[in-house]
Coordinates of C-alpha atoms in Angstrom, one line a residue:
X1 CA 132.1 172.4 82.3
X2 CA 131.9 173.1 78.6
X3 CA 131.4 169.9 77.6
X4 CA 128.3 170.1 79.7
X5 CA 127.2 173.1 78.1
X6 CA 127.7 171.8 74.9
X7 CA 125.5 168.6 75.8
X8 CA 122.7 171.2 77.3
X9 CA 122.8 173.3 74.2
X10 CA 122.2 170.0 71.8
X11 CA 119.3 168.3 74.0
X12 CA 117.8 172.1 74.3
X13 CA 118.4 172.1 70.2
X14 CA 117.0 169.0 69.4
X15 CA 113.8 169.7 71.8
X16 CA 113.2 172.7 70.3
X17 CA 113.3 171.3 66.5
X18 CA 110.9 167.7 67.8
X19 CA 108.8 170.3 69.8
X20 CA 108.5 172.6 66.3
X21 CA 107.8 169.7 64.2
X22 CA 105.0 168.5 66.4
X23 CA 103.6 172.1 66.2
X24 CA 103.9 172.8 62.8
X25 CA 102.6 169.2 61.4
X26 CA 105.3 168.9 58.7
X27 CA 105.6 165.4 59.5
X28 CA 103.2 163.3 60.1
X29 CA 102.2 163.1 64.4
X30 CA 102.7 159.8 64.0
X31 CA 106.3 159.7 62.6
X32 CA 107.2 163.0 64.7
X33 CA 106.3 160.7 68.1
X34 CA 108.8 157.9 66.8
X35 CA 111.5 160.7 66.7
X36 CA 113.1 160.2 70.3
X37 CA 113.2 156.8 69.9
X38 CA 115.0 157.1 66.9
X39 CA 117.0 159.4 68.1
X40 CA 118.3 157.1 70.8
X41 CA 118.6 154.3 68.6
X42 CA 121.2 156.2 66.3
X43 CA 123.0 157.2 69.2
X44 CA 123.5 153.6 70.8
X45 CA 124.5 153.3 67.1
X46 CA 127.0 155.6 66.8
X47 CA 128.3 154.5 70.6
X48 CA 128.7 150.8 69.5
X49 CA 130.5 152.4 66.3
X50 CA 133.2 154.2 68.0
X51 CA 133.5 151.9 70.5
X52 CA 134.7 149.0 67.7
X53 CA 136.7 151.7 66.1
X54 CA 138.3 152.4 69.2
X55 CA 139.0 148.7 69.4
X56 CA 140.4 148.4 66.1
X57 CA 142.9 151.1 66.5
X58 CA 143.7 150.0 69.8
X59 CA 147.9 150.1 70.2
X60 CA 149.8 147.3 70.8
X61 CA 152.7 147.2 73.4
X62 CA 154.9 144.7 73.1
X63 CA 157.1 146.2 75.7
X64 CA 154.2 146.2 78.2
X65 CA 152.9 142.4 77.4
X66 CA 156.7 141.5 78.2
X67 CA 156.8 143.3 81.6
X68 CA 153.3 142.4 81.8
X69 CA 154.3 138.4 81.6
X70 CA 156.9 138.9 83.9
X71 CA 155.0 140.2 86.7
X72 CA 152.8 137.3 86.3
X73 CA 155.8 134.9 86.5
X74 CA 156.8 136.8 89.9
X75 CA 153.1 136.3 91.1
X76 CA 153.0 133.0 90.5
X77 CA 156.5 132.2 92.1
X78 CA 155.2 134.5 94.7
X79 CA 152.0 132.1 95.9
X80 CA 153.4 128.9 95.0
X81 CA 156.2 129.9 98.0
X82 CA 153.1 131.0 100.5
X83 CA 151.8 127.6 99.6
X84 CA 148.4 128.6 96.7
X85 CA 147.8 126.2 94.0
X86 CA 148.2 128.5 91.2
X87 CA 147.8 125.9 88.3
X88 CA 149.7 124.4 86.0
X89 CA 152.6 126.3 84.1

């Protein structure tokens, strides 16, 4: 529940700032239009960011692969006895 809130407070903040700008004319109409869309840009932006971050930090377990490489050795053995062309080893 707070993280909605939190979310709800930003979008009614950001609103509030495009909705003054457009008011005020500081910027120019033109650029202040282009302001959502740049807004969504730099968040697919930062989304792609921490996503390859999280990919770069991702942990290795080599304790999991091995139990990982076993199961797969039991579920091979497994079909090859109920008759399944699994492939080749």
């Amino acid at each position: 529940m707070k993280h909605i809130v939190k979310i709800l407070s930003l979008l009614v903040t950001i609103s509030a700032f495009w909705i003054g700008l457009l008011q005020a004319a500081i910027v120019p109409r033109t650029h202040t239009w282009l302001l959502p869309i740049y807004f969504i840009v730099s968040l697919g932006c930062y989304g792609l960011l921490m996503v390859g971050i999280g990919l770069m930090q991702f942990p290795t377990c080599p304790q999991e692969a091995l139990l990982l490489q076993k199961d797969i050795v039991e579920a091979k053995d497994f079909f090859k006895h109920k008759g399944v062309d699994v492939g080749s080893d």
